[in-house]
Amino acid sequence: MKLILQVLTFFFSISIYSQSSILYNGENINELDANGNKIGIWKVFDKTNSVTIITDFSKPELPVTNFYKSEKLIATFDEDKRLEIFKDTKIIKADYFFKDNGSQTLVNENGQELDEELIRYFSQAAFVKPMFYGGINELFAFIGKNFNSKGQKGTLKIKFIIDGNGSPTDIEVVESSNPKLNDEGIRVISISPRWQPCHQGGGFVKSPFLIPININ
């Protein structure tokens, strides 16, 4: 089993890096260079909540991120890693800060926590979930097209991580009614095209995902 996963990981890495950018809504975005580093313009979307987050990696060491809500610029995370929040006619400078309990908040230039209303105002445009481009139905269509069951039937639950580049990693079967389907379930998720990554806390972060697969 370990050998199978190593082989899958090798081929998966090749397929991911050959997909250098994502064509979405007629635009090439979220490009990776040959070493898997982000370059160009990265965009993530939450259409349900009208949120768009755009990061410019033209200067990879100094990326700038803009947060939009309903096409209105809410905040900018600049090359100095400082957050500027735009509310009414004010510009509020802030920093991310982790509390002792591990939760994240925002503090002003004096280290004082921002008021709850201002934090809520920014938070509405600060988080975007991972997404398979085209939506969940397209994900199931991809699985159905590529899953070779060899006549086996059963149900699986597969857990994996969408990393900061949108690649599925750490793939494992957590429930299975037919172990003969397990390796194929892992293989199909491993060849998935890159997803939209999660954006939280000012950057692109890993995010867990769990999907049921029913083979009949």
PDB file of C-alpha atoms in Angstrom:
ATOM      1  CA  MET A   1       0.000   0.000   0.000  1.00  0.00           C
ATOM      2  CA  LYS A   2       2.842   2.390   0.902  1.00  0.00           C
ATOM      3  CA  LEU A   3       4.537   1.751  -2.446  1.00  0.00           C
ATOM      4  CA  ILE A   4       1.292   2.406  -4.309  1.00  0.00           C
ATOM      5  CA  LEU A   5       0.869   5.748  -2.542  1.00  0.00           C
ATOM      6  CA  GLN A   6       4.461   6.744  -3.336  1.00  0.00           C
ATOM      7  CA  VAL A   7       3.935   5.997  -7.023  1.00  0.00           C
ATOM      8  CA  LEU A   8       0.646   7.885  -7.046  1.00  0.00           C
ATOM      9  CA  THR A   9       2.273  10.855  -5.353  1.00  0.00           C
ATOM     10  CA  PHE A  10       5.003  10.926  -8.025  1.00  0.00           C
ATOM     11  CA  PHE A  11       2.570  10.995 -10.944  1.00  0.00           C
ATOM     12  CA  PHE A  12       0.284  13.395  -9.080  1.00  0.00           C
ATOM     13  CA  SER A  13       3.172  15.856  -8.648  1.00  0.00           C
ATOM     14  CA  ILE A  14       3.903  15.756 -12.372  1.00  0.00           C
ATOM     15  CA  SER A  15       0.254  16.432 -13.269  1.00  0.00           C
ATOM     16  CA  ILE A  16      -0.072  19.294 -10.786  1.00  0.00           C
ATOM     17  CA  TYR A  17       3.007  21.168 -11.947  1.00  0.00           C
ATOM     18  CA  SER A  18       2.102  20.679 -15.613  1.00  0.00           C
ATOM     19  CA  GLN A  19      -1.147  22.519 -14.838  1.00  0.00           C
ATOM     20  CA  SER A  20       0.666  25.821 -14.423  1.00  0.00           C
ATOM     21  CA  SER A  21      -2.423  28.025 -14.304  1.00  0.00           C
ATOM     22  CA  ILE A  22      -6.197  27.779 -13.939  1.00  0.00           C
ATOM     23  CA  LEU A  23      -8.565  28.869 -16.691  1.00  0.00           C
ATOM     24  CA  TYR A  24     -11.628  30.175 -14.877  1.00  0.00           C
ATOM     25  CA  ASN A  25     -14.355  32.385 -16.334  1.00  0.00           C
ATOM     26  CA  GLY A  26     -12.170  33.009 -19.383  1.00  0.00           C
ATOM     27  CA  GLU A  27      -9.167  34.185 -17.356  1.00  0.00           C
ATOM     28  CA  ASN A  28      -5.875  32.462 -16.568  1.00  0.00           C
ATOM     29  CA  ILE A  29      -5.227  32.780 -12.831  1.00  0.00           C
ATOM     30  CA  ASN A  30      -3.444  31.110  -9.913  1.00  0.00           C
ATOM     31  CA  GLU A  31      -0.264  30.287 -11.818  1.00  0.00           C
ATOM     32  CA  LEU A  32       2.618  28.215 -10.474  1.00  0.00           C
ATOM     33  CA  ASP A  33       6.181  28.229 -11.751  1.00  0.00           C
ATOM     34  CA  ALA A  34       8.187  25.061 -12.409  1.00  0.00           C
ATOM     35  CA  ASN A  35       9.078  24.853  -8.716  1.00  0.00           C
ATOM     36  CA  GLY A  36       5.487  25.135  -7.504  1.00  0.00           C
ATOM     37  CA  ASN A  37       5.814  28.780  -6.410  1.00  0.00           C
ATOM     38  CA  LYS A  38       2.961  31.233  -6.887  1.00  0.00           C
ATOM     39  CA  ILE A  39       3.429  33.810  -9.634  1.00  0.00           C
ATOM     40  CA  GLY A  40       1.220  36.405 -11.320  1.00  0.00           C
ATOM     41  CA  ILE A  41      -2.315  37.156 -10.162  1.00  0.00           C
ATOM     42  CA  TRP A  42      -4.119  34.782  -7.791  1.00  0.00           C
ATOM     43  CA  LYS A  43      -7.859  35.093  -7.274  1.00  0.00           C
ATOM     44  CA  VAL A  44     -10.250  33.207  -5.014  1.00  0.00           C
ATOM     45  CA  PHE A  45     -14.006  33.599  -4.932  1.00  0.00           C
ATOM     46  CA  ASP A  46     -17.009  33.078  -2.705  1.00  0.00           C
ATOM     47  CA  LYS A  47     -19.885  33.841  -5.044  1.00  0.00           C
ATOM     48  CA  THR A  48     -22.517  33.086  -2.404  1.00  0.00           C
ATOM     49  CA  ASN A  49     -21.214  35.908  -0.211  1.00  0.00           C
ATOM     50  CA  SER A  50     -19.966  38.121  -3.074  1.00  0.00           C
ATOM     51  CA  VAL A  51     -16.361  37.952  -1.860  1.00  0.00           C
ATOM     52  CA  THR A  52     -13.256  38.133  -4.042  1.00  0.00           C
ATOM     53  CA  ILE A  53      -9.674  38.091  -2.754  1.00  0.00           C
ATOM     54  CA  ILE A  54      -6.899  39.004  -5.189  1.00  0.00           C
ATOM     55  CA  THR A  55      -3.174  38.644  -4.523  1.00  0.00           C
ATOM     56  CA  ASP A  56      -0.508  40.006  -6.853  1.00  0.00           C
ATOM     57  CA  PHE A  57       2.621  37.821  -6.849  1.00  0.00           C
ATOM     58  CA  SER A  58       4.401  39.876  -9.520  1.00  0.00           C
ATOM     59  CA  LYS A  59       6.981  40.470  -6.805  1.00  0.00           C
ATOM     60  CA  PRO A  60       6.759  37.136  -4.925  1.00  0.00           C
ATOM     61  CA  GLU A  61       8.722  38.423  -1.945  1.00  0.00           C
ATOM     62  CA  LEU A  62       6.335  41.398  -1.608  1.00  0.00           C
ATOM     63  CA  PRO A  63       2.811  40.179  -2.504  1.00  0.00           C
ATOM     64  CA  VAL A  64      -0.122  42.564  -2.105  1.00  0.00           C
ATOM     65  CA  THR A  65      -3.643  41.288  -1.335  1.00  0.00           C
ATOM     66  CA  ASN A  66      -6.923  43.144  -1.887  1.00  0.00           C
ATOM     67  CA  PHE A  67     -10.180  42.053  -0.250  1.00  0.00           C
ATOM     68  CA  TYR A  68     -13.473  42.844  -1.991  1.00  0.00           C
ATOM     69  CA  LYS A  69     -17.065  42.518  -0.824  1.00  0.00           C
ATOM     70  CA  SER A  70     -19.756  43.076  -3.469  1.00  0.00           C
ATOM     71  CA  GLU A  71     -16.984  44.521  -5.700  1.00  0.00           C
ATOM     72  CA  LYS A  72     -16.133  47.128  -3.056  1.00  0.00           C
ATOM     73  CA  LEU A  73     -12.547  47.256  -1.778  1.00  0.00           C
ATOM     74  CA  ILE A  74     -12.724  46.453   1.940  1.00  0.00           C
ATOM     75  CA  ALA A  75      -9.054  46.103   2.828  1.00  0.00           C
ATOM     76  CA  THR A  76      -5.486  45.728   1.571  1.00  0.00           C
ATOM     77  CA  PHE A  77      -2.736  43.535   2.985  1.00  0.00           C
ATOM     78  CA  ASP A  78       0.415  45.274   1.749  1.00  0.00           C
ATOM     79  CA  GLU A  79       4.005  44.285   1.061  1.00  0.00           C
ATOM     80  CA  ASP A  80       4.957  45.259   4.613  1.00  0.00           C
ATOM     81  CA  LYS A  81       2.479  42.694   5.970  1.00  0.00           C
ATOM     82  CA  ARG A  82       0.288  45.498   7.296  1.00  0.00           C
ATOM     83  CA  LEU A  83      -3.466  45.439   6.949  1.00  0.00           C
ATOM     84  CA  GLU A  84      -5.345  48.584   5.950  1.00  0.00           C
ATOM     85  CA  ILE A  85      -9.117  48.459   6.380  1.00  0.00           C
ATOM     86  CA  PHE A  86     -11.265  50.962   4.475  1.00  0.00           C
ATOM     87  CA  LYS A  87     -14.515  51.867   6.229  1.00  0.00           C
ATOM     88  CA  ASP A  88     -16.569  54.943   5.452  1.00  0.00           C
ATOM     89  CA  THR A  89     -13.904  57.632   4.961  1.00  0.00           C
ATOM     90  CA  LYS A  90     -11.405  56.091   7.382  1.00  0.00           C
ATOM     91  CA  ILE A  91      -8.302  53.980   6.844  1.00  0.00           C
ATOM     92  CA  ILE A  92      -7.589  51.760   9.853  1.00  0.00           C
ATOM     93  CA  LYS A  93      -4.156  50.172  10.083  1.00  0.00           C
ATOM     94  CA  ALA A  94      -4.103  46.783  11.765  1.00  0.00           C
ATOM     95  CA  ASP A  95      -2.133  43.581  12.296  1.00  0.00           C
ATOM     96  CA  TYR A  96      -3.141  39.971  12.723  1.00  0.00           C
ATOM     97  CA  PHE A  97      -2.589  38.729  16.267  1.00  0.00           C
ATOM     98  CA  PHE A  98      -2.915  35.293  17.848  1.00  0.00           C
ATOM     99  CA  LYS A  99      -4.354  35.118  21.360  1.00  0.00           C
ATOM    100  CA  ASP A 100      -3.132  32.700  24.023  1.00  0.00           C
ATOM    101  CA  ASN A 101      -6.008  30.338  23.205  1.00  0.00           C
ATOM    102  CA  GLY A 102      -4.866  30.131  19.561  1.00  0.00           C
ATOM    103  CA  SER A 103      -7.691  32.220  18.123  1.00  0.00           C
ATOM    104  CA  GLN A 104      -6.861  35.042  15.734  1.00  0.00           C
ATOM    105  CA  THR A 105      -7.885  38.659  16.055  1.00  0.00           C
ATOM    106  CA  LEU A 106      -6.885  42.096  14.769  1.00  0.00           C
ATOM    107  CA  VAL A 107      -5.015  44.759  16.719  1.00  0.00           C
ATOM    108  CA  ASN A 108      -4.250  48.400  15.965  1.00  0.00           C
ATOM    109  CA  GLU A 109      -0.838  50.064  15.824  1.00  0.00           C
ATOM    110  CA  ASN A 110      -0.793  50.259  19.631  1.00  0.00           C
ATOM    111  CA  GLY A 111      -1.456  46.545  20.018  1.00  0.00           C
ATOM    112  CA  GLN A 112      -5.042  47.051  21.159  1.00  0.00           C
ATOM    113  CA  GLU A 113      -7.727  44.750  19.777  1.00  0.00           C
ATOM    114  CA  LEU A 114     -10.033  46.381  17.257  1.00  0.00           C
ATOM    115  CA  ASP A 115     -13.671  46.737  18.208  1.00  0.00           C
ATOM    116  CA  GLU A 116     -15.971  43.847  17.310  1.00  0.00           C
ATOM    117  CA  GLU A 117     -17.905  45.802  14.697  1.00  0.00           C
ATOM    118  CA  LEU A 118     -14.756  46.626  12.728  1.00  0.00           C
ATOM    119  CA  ILE A 119     -13.493  43.037  12.978  1.00  0.00           C
ATOM    120  CA  ARG A 120     -16.850  41.761  11.674  1.00  0.00           C
ATOM    121  CA  TYR A 121     -16.734  44.323   8.851  1.00  0.00           C
ATOM    122  CA  PHE A 122     -13.352  43.025   7.691  1.00  0.00           C
ATOM    123  CA  SER A 123     -14.125  39.363   8.371  1.00  0.00           C
ATOM    124  CA  GLN A 124     -17.001  39.386   5.862  1.00  0.00           C
ATOM    125  CA  ALA A 125     -14.408  39.625   3.069  1.00  0.00           C
ATOM    126  CA  ALA A 126     -11.461  37.815   4.674  1.00  0.00           C
ATOM    127  CA  PHE A 127     -12.311  34.127   4.282  1.00  0.00           C
ATOM    128  CA  VAL A 128     -12.828  31.970   1.198  1.00  0.00           C
ATOM    129  CA  LYS A 129     -13.318  28.195   1.306  1.00  0.00           C
ATOM    130  CA  PRO A 130     -11.595  25.703  -1.000  1.00  0.00           C
ATOM    131  CA  MET A 131     -13.579  24.944  -4.145  1.00  0.00           C
ATOM    132  CA  PHE A 132     -13.422  22.465  -7.001  1.00  0.00           C
ATOM    133  CA  TYR A 133     -13.754  24.669 -10.054  1.00  0.00           C
ATOM    134  CA  GLY A 134     -17.231  24.224 -11.472  1.00  0.00           C
ATOM    135  CA  GLY A 135     -18.687  23.196  -8.124  1.00  0.00           C
ATOM    136  CA  ILE A 136     -19.491  19.960  -6.311  1.00  0.00           C
ATOM    137  CA  ASN A 137     -21.450  18.494  -9.235  1.00  0.00           C
ATOM    138  CA  GLU A 138     -18.411  18.889 -11.475  1.00  0.00           C
ATOM    139  CA  LEU A 139     -16.305  17.164  -8.812  1.00  0.00           C
ATOM    140  CA  PHE A 140     -18.640  14.155  -8.748  1.00  0.00           C
ATOM    141  CA  ALA A 141     -18.673  14.146 -12.569  1.00  0.00           C
ATOM    142  CA  PHE A 142     -14.858  14.073 -12.580  1.00  0.00           C
ATOM    143  CA  ILE A 143     -14.837  11.181 -10.107  1.00  0.00           C
ATOM    144  CA  GLY A 144     -17.475   9.258 -12.080  1.00  0.00           C
ATOM    145  CA  LYS A 145     -15.562   9.699 -15.340  1.00  0.00           C
ATOM    146  CA  ASN A 146     -12.210   8.612 -13.920  1.00  0.00           C
ATOM    147  CA  PHE A 147     -13.133   5.965 -11.340  1.00  0.00           C
ATOM    148  CA  ASN A 148     -12.363   2.439 -12.588  1.00  0.00           C
ATOM    149  CA  SER A 149     -14.259   0.156 -10.221  1.00  0.00           C
ATOM    150  CA  LYS A 150     -13.519  -3.047 -12.191  1.00  0.00           C
ATOM    151  CA  GLY A 151     -17.041  -4.187 -11.413  1.00  0.00           C
ATOM    152  CA  GLN A 152     -16.756  -3.617  -7.673  1.00  0.00           C
ATOM    153  CA  LYS A 153     -19.488  -1.796  -5.765  1.00  0.00           C
ATOM    154  CA  GLY A 154     -19.514   0.038  -2.453  1.00  0.00           C
ATOM    155  CA  THR A 155     -19.236   3.348  -0.656  1.00  0.00           C
ATOM    156  CA  LEU A 156     -16.184   5.293   0.457  1.00  0.00           C
ATOM    157  CA  LYS A 157     -15.450   8.366   2.493  1.00  0.00           C
ATOM    158  CA  ILE A 158     -12.178   9.983   1.514  1.00  0.00           C
ATOM    159  CA  LYS A 159     -10.431  12.654   3.553  1.00  0.00           C
ATOM    160  CA  PHE A 160      -7.725  14.882   2.130  1.00  0.00           C
ATOM    161  CA  ILE A 161      -6.105  18.287   2.455  1.00  0.00           C
ATOM    162  CA  ILE A 162      -6.313  21.047  -0.141  1.00  0.00           C
ATOM    163  CA  ASP A 163      -2.948  22.755   0.261  1.00  0.00           C
ATOM    164  CA  GLY A 164      -2.157  26.432  -0.237  1.00  0.00           C
ATOM    165  CA  ASN A 165      -1.650  25.905  -3.974  1.00  0.00           C
ATOM    166  CA  GLY A 166      -4.960  24.062  -4.405  1.00  0.00           C
ATOM    167  CA  SER A 167      -3.468  20.569  -4.656  1.00  0.00           C
ATOM    168  CA  PRO A 168      -5.130  17.575  -2.909  1.00  0.00           C
ATOM    169  CA  THR A 169      -2.646  15.986  -0.488  1.00  0.00           C
ATOM    170  CA  ASP A 170      -2.632  13.564   2.474  1.00  0.00           C
ATOM    171  CA  ILE A 171      -5.371  11.496   0.850  1.00  0.00           C
ATOM    172  CA  GLU A 172      -6.817   8.652   2.917  1.00  0.00           C
ATOM    173  CA  VAL A 173      -9.904   6.459   3.036  1.00  0.00           C
ATOM    174  CA  VAL A 174     -11.613   6.893   6.412  1.00  0.00           C
ATOM    175  CA  GLU A 175     -14.655   4.674   5.758  1.00  0.00           C
ATOM    176  CA  SER A 176     -15.178   1.900   3.242  1.00  0.00           C
ATOM    177  CA  SER A 177     -17.746  -0.814   2.653  1.00  0.00           C
ATOM    178  CA  ASN A 178     -15.454  -2.481   0.094  1.00  0.00           C
ATOM    179  CA  PRO A 179     -11.670  -2.279   0.651  1.00  0.00           C
ATOM    180  CA  LYS A 180     -11.074  -3.312  -2.969  1.00  0.00           C
ATOM    181  CA  LEU A 181     -12.188   0.208  -3.968  1.00  0.00           C
ATOM    182  CA  ASN A 182      -9.832   2.026  -1.598  1.00  0.00           C
ATOM    183  CA  ASP A 183      -6.749   2.333  -3.805  1.00  0.00           C
ATOM    184  CA  GLU A 184      -8.830   3.525  -6.752  1.00  0.00           C
ATOM    185  CA  GLY A 185     -10.551   6.126  -4.590  1.00  0.00           C
ATOM    186  CA  ILE A 186      -7.163   7.482  -3.541  1.00  0.00           C
ATOM    187  CA  ARG A 187      -5.914   7.437  -7.135  1.00  0.00           C
ATOM    188  CA  VAL A 188      -8.874   9.400  -8.507  1.00  0.00           C
ATOM    189  CA  ILE A 189      -8.564  12.152  -5.923  1.00  0.00           C
ATOM    190  CA  SER A 190      -4.796  12.260  -6.535  1.00  0.00           C
ATOM    191  CA  ILE A 191      -5.269  13.057 -10.250  1.00  0.00           C
ATOM    192  CA  SER A 192      -7.791  15.825  -9.574  1.00  0.00           C
ATOM    193  CA  PRO A 193      -6.926  19.146 -11.198  1.00  0.00           C
ATOM    194  CA  ARG A 194      -5.943  21.923  -8.828  1.00  0.00           C
ATOM    195  CA  TRP A 195      -8.716  23.424  -6.719  1.00  0.00           C
ATOM    196  CA  GLN A 196      -9.259  26.932  -5.468  1.00  0.00           C
ATOM    197  CA  PRO A 197      -7.316  27.005  -2.189  1.00  0.00           C
ATOM    198  CA  CYS A 198      -8.629  28.318   1.101  1.00  0.00           C
ATOM    199  CA  HIS A 199      -7.734  31.899   2.007  1.00  0.00           C
ATOM    200  CA  GLN A 200      -7.732  32.812   5.690  1.00  0.00           C
ATOM    201  CA  GLY A 201      -5.713  34.981   8.042  1.00  0.00           C
ATOM    202  CA  GLY A 202      -4.181  36.962   5.205  1.00  0.00           C
ATOM    203  CA  GLY A 203      -2.847  34.036   3.184  1.00  0.00           C
ATOM    204  CA  PHE A 204      -3.491  30.821   1.293  1.00  0.00           C
ATOM    205  CA  VAL A 205      -3.726  27.972   3.789  1.00  0.00           C
ATOM    206  CA  LYS A 206      -4.314  24.231   3.999  1.00  0.00           C
ATOM    207  CA  SER A 207      -7.888  23.109   4.483  1.00  0.00           C
ATOM    208  CA  PRO A 208      -9.394  19.643   5.145  1.00  0.00           C
ATOM    209  CA  PHE A 209     -12.052  18.154   2.878  1.00  0.00           C
ATOM    210  CA  LEU A 210     -14.196  15.034   3.208  1.00  0.00           C
ATOM    211  CA  ILE A 211     -16.124  13.521   0.336  1.00  0.00           C
ATOM    212  CA  PRO A 212     -18.431  10.472   0.103  1.00  0.00           C
ATOM    213  CA  ILE A 213     -18.210   8.324  -3.025  1.00  0.00           C
ATOM    214  CA  ASN A 214     -20.917   5.823  -3.933  1.00  0.00           C
ATOM    215  CA  ILE A 215     -19.979   3.245  -6.566  1.00  0.00           C
ATOM    216  CA  ASN A 216     -22.921   1.214  -7.869  1.00  0.00           C
TER     217      ASN A 216
END
